Short mmCIF file of C-alpha atoms in Angstrom, two decimals:
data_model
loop_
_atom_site.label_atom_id
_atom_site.label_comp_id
_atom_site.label_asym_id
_atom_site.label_seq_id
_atom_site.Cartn_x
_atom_site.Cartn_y
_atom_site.Cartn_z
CA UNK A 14 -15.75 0.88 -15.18
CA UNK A 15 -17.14 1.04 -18.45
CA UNK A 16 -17.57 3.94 -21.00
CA UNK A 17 -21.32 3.26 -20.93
CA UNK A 18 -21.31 4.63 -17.32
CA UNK A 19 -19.37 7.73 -18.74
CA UNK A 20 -21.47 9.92 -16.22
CA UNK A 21 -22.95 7.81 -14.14
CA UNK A 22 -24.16 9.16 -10.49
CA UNK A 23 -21.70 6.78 -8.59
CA UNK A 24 -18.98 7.07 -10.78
CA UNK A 25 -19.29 10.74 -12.03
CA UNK A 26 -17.60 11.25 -15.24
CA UNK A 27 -14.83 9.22 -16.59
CA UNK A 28 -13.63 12.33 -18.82
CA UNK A 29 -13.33 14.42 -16.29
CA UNK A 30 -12.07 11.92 -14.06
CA UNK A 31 -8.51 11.40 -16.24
CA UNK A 32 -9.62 8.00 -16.74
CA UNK A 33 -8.66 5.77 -19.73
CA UNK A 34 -10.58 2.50 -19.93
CA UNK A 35 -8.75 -0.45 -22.31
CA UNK A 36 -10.72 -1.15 -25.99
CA UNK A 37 -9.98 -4.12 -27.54
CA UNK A 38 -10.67 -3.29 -31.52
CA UNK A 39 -13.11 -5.39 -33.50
CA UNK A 40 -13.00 -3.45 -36.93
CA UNK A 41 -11.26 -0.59 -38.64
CA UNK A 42 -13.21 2.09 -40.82
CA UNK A 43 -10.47 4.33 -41.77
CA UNK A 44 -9.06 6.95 -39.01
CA UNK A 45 -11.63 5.09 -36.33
CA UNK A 46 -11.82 1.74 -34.57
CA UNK A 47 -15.21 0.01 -33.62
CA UNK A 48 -13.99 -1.34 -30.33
CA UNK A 49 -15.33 -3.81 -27.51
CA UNK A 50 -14.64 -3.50 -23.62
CA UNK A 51 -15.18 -7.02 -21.61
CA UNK A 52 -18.74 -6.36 -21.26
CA UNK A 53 -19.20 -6.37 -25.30
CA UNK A 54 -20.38 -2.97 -25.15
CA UNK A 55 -18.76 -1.03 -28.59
CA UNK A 56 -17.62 2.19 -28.93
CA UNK A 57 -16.06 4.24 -32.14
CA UNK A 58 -12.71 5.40 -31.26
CA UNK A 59 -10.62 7.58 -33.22
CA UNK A 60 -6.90 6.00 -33.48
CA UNK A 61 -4.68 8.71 -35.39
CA UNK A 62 -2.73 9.37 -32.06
CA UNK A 63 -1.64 6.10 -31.53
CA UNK A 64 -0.91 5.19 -35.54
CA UNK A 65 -2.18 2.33 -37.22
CA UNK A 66 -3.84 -0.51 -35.74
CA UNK A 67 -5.43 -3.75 -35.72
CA UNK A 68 -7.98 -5.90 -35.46
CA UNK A 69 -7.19 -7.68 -31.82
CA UNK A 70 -5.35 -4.43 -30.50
CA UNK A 71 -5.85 -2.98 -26.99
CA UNK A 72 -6.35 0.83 -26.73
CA UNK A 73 -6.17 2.76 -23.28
CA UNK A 74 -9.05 5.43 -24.67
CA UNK A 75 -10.07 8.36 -23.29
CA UNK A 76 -12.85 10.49 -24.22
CA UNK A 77 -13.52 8.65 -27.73
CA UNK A 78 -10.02 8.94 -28.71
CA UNK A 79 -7.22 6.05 -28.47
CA UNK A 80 -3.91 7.74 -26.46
CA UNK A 81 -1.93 4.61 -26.42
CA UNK A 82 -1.75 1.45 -28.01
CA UNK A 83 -1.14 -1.51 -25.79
CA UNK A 84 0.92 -4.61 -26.22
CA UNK A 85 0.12 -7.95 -26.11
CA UNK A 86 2.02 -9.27 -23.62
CA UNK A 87 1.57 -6.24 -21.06
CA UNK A 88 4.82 -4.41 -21.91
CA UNK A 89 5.21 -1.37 -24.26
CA UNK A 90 7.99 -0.27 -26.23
CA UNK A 91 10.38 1.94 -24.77
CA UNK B 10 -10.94 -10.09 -16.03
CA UNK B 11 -7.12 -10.12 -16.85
CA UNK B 12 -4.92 -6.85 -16.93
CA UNK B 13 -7.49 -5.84 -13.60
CA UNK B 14 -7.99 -9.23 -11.76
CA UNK B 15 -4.38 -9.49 -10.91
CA UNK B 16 -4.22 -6.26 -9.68
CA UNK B 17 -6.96 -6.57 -6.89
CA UNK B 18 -5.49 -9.79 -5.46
CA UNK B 19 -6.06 -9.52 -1.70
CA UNK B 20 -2.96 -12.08 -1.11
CA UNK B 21 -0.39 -9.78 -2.87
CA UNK B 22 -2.00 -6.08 -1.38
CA UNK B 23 -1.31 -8.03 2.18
CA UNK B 24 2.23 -9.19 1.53
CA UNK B 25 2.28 -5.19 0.02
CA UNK B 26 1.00 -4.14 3.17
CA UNK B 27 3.60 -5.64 5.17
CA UNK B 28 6.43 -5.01 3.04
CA UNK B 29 5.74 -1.00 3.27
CA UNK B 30 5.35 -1.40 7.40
CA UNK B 31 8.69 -2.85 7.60
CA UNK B 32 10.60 0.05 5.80
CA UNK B 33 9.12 2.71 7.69
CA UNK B 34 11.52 4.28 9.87
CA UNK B 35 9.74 4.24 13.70
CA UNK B 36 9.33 7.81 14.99
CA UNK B 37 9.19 9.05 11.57
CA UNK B 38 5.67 10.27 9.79
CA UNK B 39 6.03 10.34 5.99
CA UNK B 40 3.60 12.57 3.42
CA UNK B 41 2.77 11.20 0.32
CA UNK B 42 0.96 13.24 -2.23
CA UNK B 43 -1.12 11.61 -5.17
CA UNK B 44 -1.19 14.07 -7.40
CA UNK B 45 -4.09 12.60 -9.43
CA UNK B 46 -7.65 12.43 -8.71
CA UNK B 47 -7.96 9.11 -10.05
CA UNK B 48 -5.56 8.04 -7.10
CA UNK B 49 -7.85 9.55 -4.78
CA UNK B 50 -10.72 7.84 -5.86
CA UNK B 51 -9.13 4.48 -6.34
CA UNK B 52 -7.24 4.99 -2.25
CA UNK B 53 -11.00 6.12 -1.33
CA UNK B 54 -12.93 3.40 -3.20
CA UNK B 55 -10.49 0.58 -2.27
CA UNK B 56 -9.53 1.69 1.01
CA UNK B 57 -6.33 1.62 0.44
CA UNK B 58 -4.89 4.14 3.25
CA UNK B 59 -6.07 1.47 5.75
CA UNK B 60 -3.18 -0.93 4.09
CA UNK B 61 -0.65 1.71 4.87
CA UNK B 62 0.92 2.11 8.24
CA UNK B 63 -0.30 5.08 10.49
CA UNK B 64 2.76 7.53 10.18
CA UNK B 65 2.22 7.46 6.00
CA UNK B 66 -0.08 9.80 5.66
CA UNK B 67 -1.58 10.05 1.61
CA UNK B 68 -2.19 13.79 0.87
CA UNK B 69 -4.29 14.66 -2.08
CA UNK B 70 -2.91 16.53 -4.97
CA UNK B 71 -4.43 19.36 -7.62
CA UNK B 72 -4.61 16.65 -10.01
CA UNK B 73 -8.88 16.43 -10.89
CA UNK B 74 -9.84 18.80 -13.91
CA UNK B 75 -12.82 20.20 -12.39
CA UNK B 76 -11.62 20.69 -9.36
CA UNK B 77 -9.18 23.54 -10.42
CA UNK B 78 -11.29 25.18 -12.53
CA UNK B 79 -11.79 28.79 -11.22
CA UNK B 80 -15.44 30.06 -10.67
CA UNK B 81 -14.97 32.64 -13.51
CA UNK B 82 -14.89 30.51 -15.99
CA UNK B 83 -17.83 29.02 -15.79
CA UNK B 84 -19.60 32.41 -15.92
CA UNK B 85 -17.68 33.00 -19.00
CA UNK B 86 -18.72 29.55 -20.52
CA UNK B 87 -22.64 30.48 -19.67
CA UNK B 88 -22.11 33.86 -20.74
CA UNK B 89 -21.31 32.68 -24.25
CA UNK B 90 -23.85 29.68 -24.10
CA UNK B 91 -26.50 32.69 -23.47
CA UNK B 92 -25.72 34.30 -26.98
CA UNK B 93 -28.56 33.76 -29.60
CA UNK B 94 -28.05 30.11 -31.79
CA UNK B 95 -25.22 28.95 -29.44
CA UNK B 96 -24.89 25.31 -28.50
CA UNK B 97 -22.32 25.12 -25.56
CA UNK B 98 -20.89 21.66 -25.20
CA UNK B 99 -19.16 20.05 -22.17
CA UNK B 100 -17.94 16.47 -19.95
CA UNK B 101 -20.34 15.57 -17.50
CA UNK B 102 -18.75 17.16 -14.26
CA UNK B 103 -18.61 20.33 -15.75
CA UNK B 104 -22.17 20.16 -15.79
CA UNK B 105 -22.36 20.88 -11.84
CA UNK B 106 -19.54 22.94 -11.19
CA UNK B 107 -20.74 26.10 -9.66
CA UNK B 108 -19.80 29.62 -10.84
CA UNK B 109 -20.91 33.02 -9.87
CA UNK B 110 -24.07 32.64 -11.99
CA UNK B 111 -24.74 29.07 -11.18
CA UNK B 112 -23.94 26.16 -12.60
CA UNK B 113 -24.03 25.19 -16.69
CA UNK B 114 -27.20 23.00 -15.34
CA UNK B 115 -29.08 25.93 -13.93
CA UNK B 116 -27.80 27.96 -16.84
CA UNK B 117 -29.65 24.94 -18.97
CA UNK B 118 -32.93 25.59 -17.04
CA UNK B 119 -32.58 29.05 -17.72
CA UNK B 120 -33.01 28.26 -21.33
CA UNK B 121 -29.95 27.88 -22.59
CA UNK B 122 -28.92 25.55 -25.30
CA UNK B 123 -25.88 23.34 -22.88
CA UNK B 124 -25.10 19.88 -23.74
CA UNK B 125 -23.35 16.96 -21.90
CA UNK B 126 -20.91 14.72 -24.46
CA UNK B 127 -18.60 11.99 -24.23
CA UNK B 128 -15.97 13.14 -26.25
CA UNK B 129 -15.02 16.59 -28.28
CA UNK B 130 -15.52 14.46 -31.02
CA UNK B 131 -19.64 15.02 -30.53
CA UNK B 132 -19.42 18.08 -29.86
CA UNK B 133 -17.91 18.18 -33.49
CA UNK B 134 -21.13 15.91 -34.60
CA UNK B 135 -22.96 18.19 -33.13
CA UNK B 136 -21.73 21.08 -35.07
CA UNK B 137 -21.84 19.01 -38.55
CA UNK B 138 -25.61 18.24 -37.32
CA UNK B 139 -26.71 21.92 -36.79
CA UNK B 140 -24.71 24.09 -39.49
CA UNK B 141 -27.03 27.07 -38.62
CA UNK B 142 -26.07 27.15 -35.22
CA UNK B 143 -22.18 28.20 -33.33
CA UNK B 144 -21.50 25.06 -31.80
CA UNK B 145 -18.64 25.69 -28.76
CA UNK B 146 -16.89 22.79 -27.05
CA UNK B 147 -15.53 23.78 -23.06
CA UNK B 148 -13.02 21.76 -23.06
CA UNK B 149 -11.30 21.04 -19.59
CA UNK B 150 -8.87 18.79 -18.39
CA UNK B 151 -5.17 17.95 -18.01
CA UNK B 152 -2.56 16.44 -20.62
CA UNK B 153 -5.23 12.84 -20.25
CA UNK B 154 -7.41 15.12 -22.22
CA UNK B 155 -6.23 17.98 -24.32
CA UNK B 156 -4.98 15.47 -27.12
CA UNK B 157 -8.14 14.31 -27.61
CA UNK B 158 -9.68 18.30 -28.00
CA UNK B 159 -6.15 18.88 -30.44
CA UNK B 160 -7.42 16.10 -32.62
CA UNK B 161 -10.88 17.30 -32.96
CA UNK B 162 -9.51 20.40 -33.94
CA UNK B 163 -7.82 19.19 -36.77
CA UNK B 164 -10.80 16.87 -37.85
CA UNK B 165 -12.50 20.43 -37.76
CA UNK B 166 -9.84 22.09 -39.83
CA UNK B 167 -9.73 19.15 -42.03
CA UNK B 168 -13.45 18.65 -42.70
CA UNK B 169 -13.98 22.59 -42.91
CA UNK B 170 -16.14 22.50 -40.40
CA UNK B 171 -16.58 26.78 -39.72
CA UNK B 172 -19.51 26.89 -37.05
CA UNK B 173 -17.04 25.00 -34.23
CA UNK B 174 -15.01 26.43 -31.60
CA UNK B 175 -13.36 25.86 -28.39
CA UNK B 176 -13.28 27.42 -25.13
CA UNK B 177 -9.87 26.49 -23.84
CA UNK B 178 -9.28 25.53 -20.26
CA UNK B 179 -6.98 23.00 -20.93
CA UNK B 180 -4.32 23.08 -18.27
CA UNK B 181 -1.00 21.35 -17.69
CA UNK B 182 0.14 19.13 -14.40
CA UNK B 183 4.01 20.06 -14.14
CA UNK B 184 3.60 23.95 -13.17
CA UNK B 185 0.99 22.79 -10.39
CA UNK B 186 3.30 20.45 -9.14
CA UNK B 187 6.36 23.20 -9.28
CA UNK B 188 3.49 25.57 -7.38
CA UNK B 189 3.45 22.94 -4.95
CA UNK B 190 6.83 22.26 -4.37
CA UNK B 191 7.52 26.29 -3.79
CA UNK B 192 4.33 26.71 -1.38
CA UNK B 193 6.10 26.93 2.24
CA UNK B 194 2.57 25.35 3.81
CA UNK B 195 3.21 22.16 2.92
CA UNK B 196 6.51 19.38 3.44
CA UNK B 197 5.94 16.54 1.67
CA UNK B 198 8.75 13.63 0.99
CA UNK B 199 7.22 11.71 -2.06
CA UNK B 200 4.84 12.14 -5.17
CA UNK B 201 2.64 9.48 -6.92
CA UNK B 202 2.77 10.53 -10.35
CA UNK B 203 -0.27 10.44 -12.58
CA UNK B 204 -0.62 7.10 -14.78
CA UNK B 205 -3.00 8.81 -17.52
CA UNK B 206 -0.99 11.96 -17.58
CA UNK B 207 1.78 10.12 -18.09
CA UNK B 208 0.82 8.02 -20.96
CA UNK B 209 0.92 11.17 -22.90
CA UNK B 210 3.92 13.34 -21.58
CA UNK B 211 5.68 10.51 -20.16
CA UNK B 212 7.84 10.54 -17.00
CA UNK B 213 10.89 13.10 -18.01
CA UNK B 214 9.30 16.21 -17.08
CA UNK B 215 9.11 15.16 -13.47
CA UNK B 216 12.96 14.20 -13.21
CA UNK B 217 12.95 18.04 -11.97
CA UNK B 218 11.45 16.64 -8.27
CA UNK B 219 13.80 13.97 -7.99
CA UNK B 220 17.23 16.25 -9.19
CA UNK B 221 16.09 19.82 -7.77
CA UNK B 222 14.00 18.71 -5.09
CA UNK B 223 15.03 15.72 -3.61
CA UNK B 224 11.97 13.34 -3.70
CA UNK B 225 11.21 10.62 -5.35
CA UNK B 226 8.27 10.10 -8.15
CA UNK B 227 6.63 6.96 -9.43
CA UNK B 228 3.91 7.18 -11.85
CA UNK B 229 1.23 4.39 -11.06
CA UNK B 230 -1.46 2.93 -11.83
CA UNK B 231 -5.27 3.17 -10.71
CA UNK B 232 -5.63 0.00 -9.32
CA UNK B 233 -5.39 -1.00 -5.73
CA UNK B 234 -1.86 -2.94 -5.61
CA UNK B 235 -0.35 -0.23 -8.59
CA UNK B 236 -1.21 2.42 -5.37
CA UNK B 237 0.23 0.07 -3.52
CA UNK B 238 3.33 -1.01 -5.51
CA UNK B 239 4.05 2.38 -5.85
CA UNK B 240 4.21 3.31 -2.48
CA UNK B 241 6.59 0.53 -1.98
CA UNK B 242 8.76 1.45 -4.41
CA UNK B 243 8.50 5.14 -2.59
CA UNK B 244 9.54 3.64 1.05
CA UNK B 245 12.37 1.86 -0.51
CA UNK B 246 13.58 4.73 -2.01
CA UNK B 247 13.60 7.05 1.26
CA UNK B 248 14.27 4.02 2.88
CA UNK B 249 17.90 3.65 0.09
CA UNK B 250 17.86 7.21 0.38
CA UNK B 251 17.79 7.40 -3.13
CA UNK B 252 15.69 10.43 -5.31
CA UNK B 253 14.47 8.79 -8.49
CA UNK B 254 11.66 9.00 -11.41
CA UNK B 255 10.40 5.01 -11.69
CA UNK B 256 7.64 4.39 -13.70
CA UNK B 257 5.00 1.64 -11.77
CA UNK B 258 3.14 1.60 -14.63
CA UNK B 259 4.93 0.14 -17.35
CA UNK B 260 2.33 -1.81 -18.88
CA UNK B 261 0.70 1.64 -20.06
CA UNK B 262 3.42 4.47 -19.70
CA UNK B 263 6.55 5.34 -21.63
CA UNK B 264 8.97 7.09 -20.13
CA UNK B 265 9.04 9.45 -23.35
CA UNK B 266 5.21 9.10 -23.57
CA UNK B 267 3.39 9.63 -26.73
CA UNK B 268 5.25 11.14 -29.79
CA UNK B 269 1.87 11.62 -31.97
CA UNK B 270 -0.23 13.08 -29.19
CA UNK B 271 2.33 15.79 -27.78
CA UNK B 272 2.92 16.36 -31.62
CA UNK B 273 -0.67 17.10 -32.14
CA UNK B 274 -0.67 19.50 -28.54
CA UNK B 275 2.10 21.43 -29.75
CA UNK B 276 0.47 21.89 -33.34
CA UNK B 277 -3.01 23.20 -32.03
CA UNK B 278 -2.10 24.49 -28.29
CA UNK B 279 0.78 26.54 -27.27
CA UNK B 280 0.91 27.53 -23.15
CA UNK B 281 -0.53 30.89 -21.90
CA UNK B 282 1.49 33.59 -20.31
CA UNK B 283 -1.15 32.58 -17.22
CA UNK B 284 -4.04 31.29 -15.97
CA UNK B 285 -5.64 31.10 -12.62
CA UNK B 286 -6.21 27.79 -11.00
CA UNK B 287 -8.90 27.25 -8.18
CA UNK B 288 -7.00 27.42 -5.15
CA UNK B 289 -3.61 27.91 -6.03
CA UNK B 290 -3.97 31.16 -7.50
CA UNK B 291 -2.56 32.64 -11.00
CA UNK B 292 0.45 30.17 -11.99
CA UNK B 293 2.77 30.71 -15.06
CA UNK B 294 2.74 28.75 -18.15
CA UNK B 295 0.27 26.17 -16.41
CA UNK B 296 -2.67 26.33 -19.15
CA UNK B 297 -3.14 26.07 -22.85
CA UNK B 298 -4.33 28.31 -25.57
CA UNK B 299 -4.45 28.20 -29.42
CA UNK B 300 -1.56 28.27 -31.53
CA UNK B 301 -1.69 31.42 -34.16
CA UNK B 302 -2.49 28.72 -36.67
CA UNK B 303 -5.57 27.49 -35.05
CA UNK B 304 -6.71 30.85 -33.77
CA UNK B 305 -9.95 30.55 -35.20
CA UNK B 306 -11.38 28.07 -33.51
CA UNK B 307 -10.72 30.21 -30.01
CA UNK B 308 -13.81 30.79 -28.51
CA UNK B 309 -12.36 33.20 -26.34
CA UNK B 310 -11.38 35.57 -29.72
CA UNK B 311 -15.12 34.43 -31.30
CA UNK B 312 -17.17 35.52 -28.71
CA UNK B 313 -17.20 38.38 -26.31
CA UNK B 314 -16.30 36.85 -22.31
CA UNK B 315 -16.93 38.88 -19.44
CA UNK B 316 -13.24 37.60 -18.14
CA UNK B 317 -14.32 38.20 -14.68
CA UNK B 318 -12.30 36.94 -11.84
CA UNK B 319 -14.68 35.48 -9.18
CA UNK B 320 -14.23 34.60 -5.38
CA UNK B 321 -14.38 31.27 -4.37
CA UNK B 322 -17.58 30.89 -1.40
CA UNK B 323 -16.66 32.13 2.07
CA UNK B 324 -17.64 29.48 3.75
CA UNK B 325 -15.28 26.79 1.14
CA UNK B 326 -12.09 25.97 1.80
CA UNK B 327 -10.97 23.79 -1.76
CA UNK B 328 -8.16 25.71 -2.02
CA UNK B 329 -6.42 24.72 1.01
CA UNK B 330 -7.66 21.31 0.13
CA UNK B 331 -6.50 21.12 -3.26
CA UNK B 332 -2.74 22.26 -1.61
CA UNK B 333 -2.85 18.72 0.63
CA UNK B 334 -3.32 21.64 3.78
CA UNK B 335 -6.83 20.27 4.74
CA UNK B 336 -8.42 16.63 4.31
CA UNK B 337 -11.87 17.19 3.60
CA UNK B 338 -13.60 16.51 6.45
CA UNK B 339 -11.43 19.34 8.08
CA UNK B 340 -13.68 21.69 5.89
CA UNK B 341 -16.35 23.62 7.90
CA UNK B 342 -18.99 23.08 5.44
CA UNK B 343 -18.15 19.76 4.13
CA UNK B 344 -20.65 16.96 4.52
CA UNK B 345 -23.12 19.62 5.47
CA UNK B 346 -23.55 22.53 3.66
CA UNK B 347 -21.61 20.85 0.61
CA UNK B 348 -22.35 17.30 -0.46
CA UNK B 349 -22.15 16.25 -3.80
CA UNK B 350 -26.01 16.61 -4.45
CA UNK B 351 -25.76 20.22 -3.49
CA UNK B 352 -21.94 21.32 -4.06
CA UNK B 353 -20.29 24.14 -2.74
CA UNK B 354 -16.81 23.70 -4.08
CA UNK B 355 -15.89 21.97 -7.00
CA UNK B 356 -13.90 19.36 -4.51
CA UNK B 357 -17.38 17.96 -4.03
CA UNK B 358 -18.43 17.79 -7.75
CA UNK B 359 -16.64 15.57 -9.27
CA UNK B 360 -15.81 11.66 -8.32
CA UNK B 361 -12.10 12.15 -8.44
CA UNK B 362 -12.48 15.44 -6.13
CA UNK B 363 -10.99 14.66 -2.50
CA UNK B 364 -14.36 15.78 -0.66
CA UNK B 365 -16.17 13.58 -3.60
CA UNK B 366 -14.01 10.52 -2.93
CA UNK B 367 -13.99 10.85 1.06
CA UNK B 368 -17.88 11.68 1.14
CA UNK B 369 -18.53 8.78 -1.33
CA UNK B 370 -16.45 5.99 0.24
CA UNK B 371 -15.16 7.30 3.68
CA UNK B 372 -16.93 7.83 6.77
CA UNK B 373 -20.01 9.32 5.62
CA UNK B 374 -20.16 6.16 3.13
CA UNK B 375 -23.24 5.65 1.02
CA UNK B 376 -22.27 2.57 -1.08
CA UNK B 377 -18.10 2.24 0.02
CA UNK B 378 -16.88 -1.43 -1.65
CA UNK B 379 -15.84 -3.50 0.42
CA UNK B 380 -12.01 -3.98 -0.64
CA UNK B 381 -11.89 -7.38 -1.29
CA UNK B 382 -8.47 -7.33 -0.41
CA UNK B 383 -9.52 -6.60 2.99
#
């Protein structure tokens, strides 16, 4: 699902659903991300919970805000 | 689309499928509680439970944010929404959940000033947009969520922003499970953890089930074959007779979780003495409230709340549900009197509620998806 169906009538709402869609992030303006999901649709995202970040980065976000940043190859740290 | 693609392959949920059957013990019937909505929705959706051999029965768990979310409160949230200049912010759902005075969306209609946003962060916007006005953010939801109200707060307390508050209903997954675990109505061998949940507090805090209790956890995923994986990994556990935490989904959760977000929880939230949950009653320690430092952005201490506790409808029976003692078609009013265009219980509101899910993509299916993997 995508954040632009954030309440849709099928769906409901992804907030209050607990769910966390993956961002990838296309440019940085301080604190915040401008970042894409696979349908190109953008969305600000704040990123001071998950430290700094990148341009190419994959955030699991939830309700604007970036609760984990996502590695590369599928694995995080420990 | 990769990272989702992979986990839908119809090949691998059969081979799953099979795999499961063959470590069930014959004779024996096995309950398996998800306690996150998103697992409901995602067995419901998929149709997952009819991968999974008859005597593993899936029972659904507190785990959906509106779900719990005791009829009082809403009164309290419209009572303060009625107050002259108030904006009252809230998530979608929360839009529809009834409480003794209706819903927020009646409330609305009424001619009060209640707004649906994304994220706290617009309900912040909102407030820098309309400085005249007291601008108060409902915020609901488990551990997925509260990090992201904790960081608004300190954008608010950073950008001086005075004429924002919250009304706190934040509440917290482990003393729901412990509530669980004590209730005598229900036996249950197994828990899927929650994968969002997790990402934040990691899996630690439920090494409690597996060392006091005896059962064994795995935190998954919301995809059909993480479900699936993760029941595996539950029938060879039982099947090992081993009582472990494993994490499913390790491509998204740590087992210590996420250092900056619980830092930012414990800096603006600190747990209440109580709170009541829908269903299972008044549990200890299960909710958040603000920390002395952050005080004055309580809603609760900025405007007056009537505080009342409410019965739940006669006639619904989310309580029991929410405990894993009915499925929701075993409710008398469910598919009839309550449907999700006309909601009784809060079950039926959201998507991730059990009644939601089952009406949505059970029996009485409007649109169920075909699981490809079927």
């Amino acid at each position: 699902m995508s954040f632009g169906e954030s309440c849709s009538a099928t769906e409901g709402c992804i907030t209050c659903g607990d769910t966390a869609i993956v961002l990838t992030v296309v440019s940085i303006d301080d604190a915040d991300a401008c970042c894409q999901d696979a349908t190109g649709r953008t969305e600000r995202v704040a990123t001071e919970l998950v430290g700094p970040v990148e341009i190419g980065d994959r955030l699991l976000v939830h309700a604007g805000v970036a609760i984990e940043l996502l590695p590369h190859d599928g694995v995080p740290e420990a | 689309m990769r990272f989702v693609d992979e986990y839908r392959d119809p090949d691998l949920a059969r081979a799953l499928s099979a795999q499961i059957a063959a470590l069930t013990e014959p004779g024996r019937h096995y309950k398996v509680m998800e306690v996150c909505g998103g697992h409901t929705h995602a067995i419901y959706r998929y149709g997952v439970h009819d991968l999974l051999p008859d005597n593993i029965e899936l029972v659904h768990g507190p785990g959906c944010p509106v779900c719990v979310i005791p009829m009082g409160r809403v009164d309290d949230g419209i009572a303060i929404a009625e107050q002259p200049g108030v904006i009252l912010t809230c998530f979608g759902d929360m839009m529809r959940v009834p409480g003794g005075r209706g819903s927020f969306l009646e409330a609305n209609a009424r001619g009060a000033d209640i707004r649906m946003v994304y994220s706290p962060l617009d309900a912040l916007r909102i407030a820098r947009e309309n400085p005249d006005r007291q601008v108060v953010f409902s915020a609901i939801g488990f551990e997925t969520t509260a990090p992201s109200t904790a960081l608004t707060v300190l954008r608010a307390e950073q950008e001086g922003v005075e004429n924002f508050s919250v009304m706190c209903s934040h509440v917290t997954i482990i003393p729901a499970i412990k509530a669980i675990l004590d209730s005598p109505d229900l036996r249950l061998d197994a828990f899927i953890g929650p994968g969002h949940v997790s990402t934040v507090i990691g899996c630690r805090p439920y090494e409690f089930i597996a060392r006091e209790h005896g059962k064994p956890v795995v935190c998954a995923g919301f995809e059909p074959l993480d479900v699936l994986q993760s029941v595996h990994m539950i029938m060879r556990q039982l099947a090992e007779s081993r009582c472990e935490v494993e994490n499913q989904y390790g491509r998204v959760v740590r087992w210590d979780g996420n250092p900056l977000a619980l830092k930012a929880l414990s800096q603006v939230f600190e747990l209440r003495p109580f709170f009541e949950w829908r269903g299972l009653g008044s549990i200890p320690q299960s909710a958040l409230r603000f920390t002395a430092g952050y005080a004055r952005f309580d809603a609760e201490q900025r405007f007056e709340l009537p505080g009342v506790q409410v019965a739940d409808p006669k006639a619904c029976q989310c309580g029991e549900v929410l405990k894993g003692v009915l499925k929701p078609w075993e409710c008398k009013v469910f598919g009839t009197a309550c449907t999700p265009e006309t909601p009784i219980g809060t079950c039926m509101v959201s998507s991730e509620g059990a009644c939601a899910a089952y009406y949505n993509y059970g029996q009485y299916s409007r649109q169920r998806l075909d699981l490809q993997v079927l």
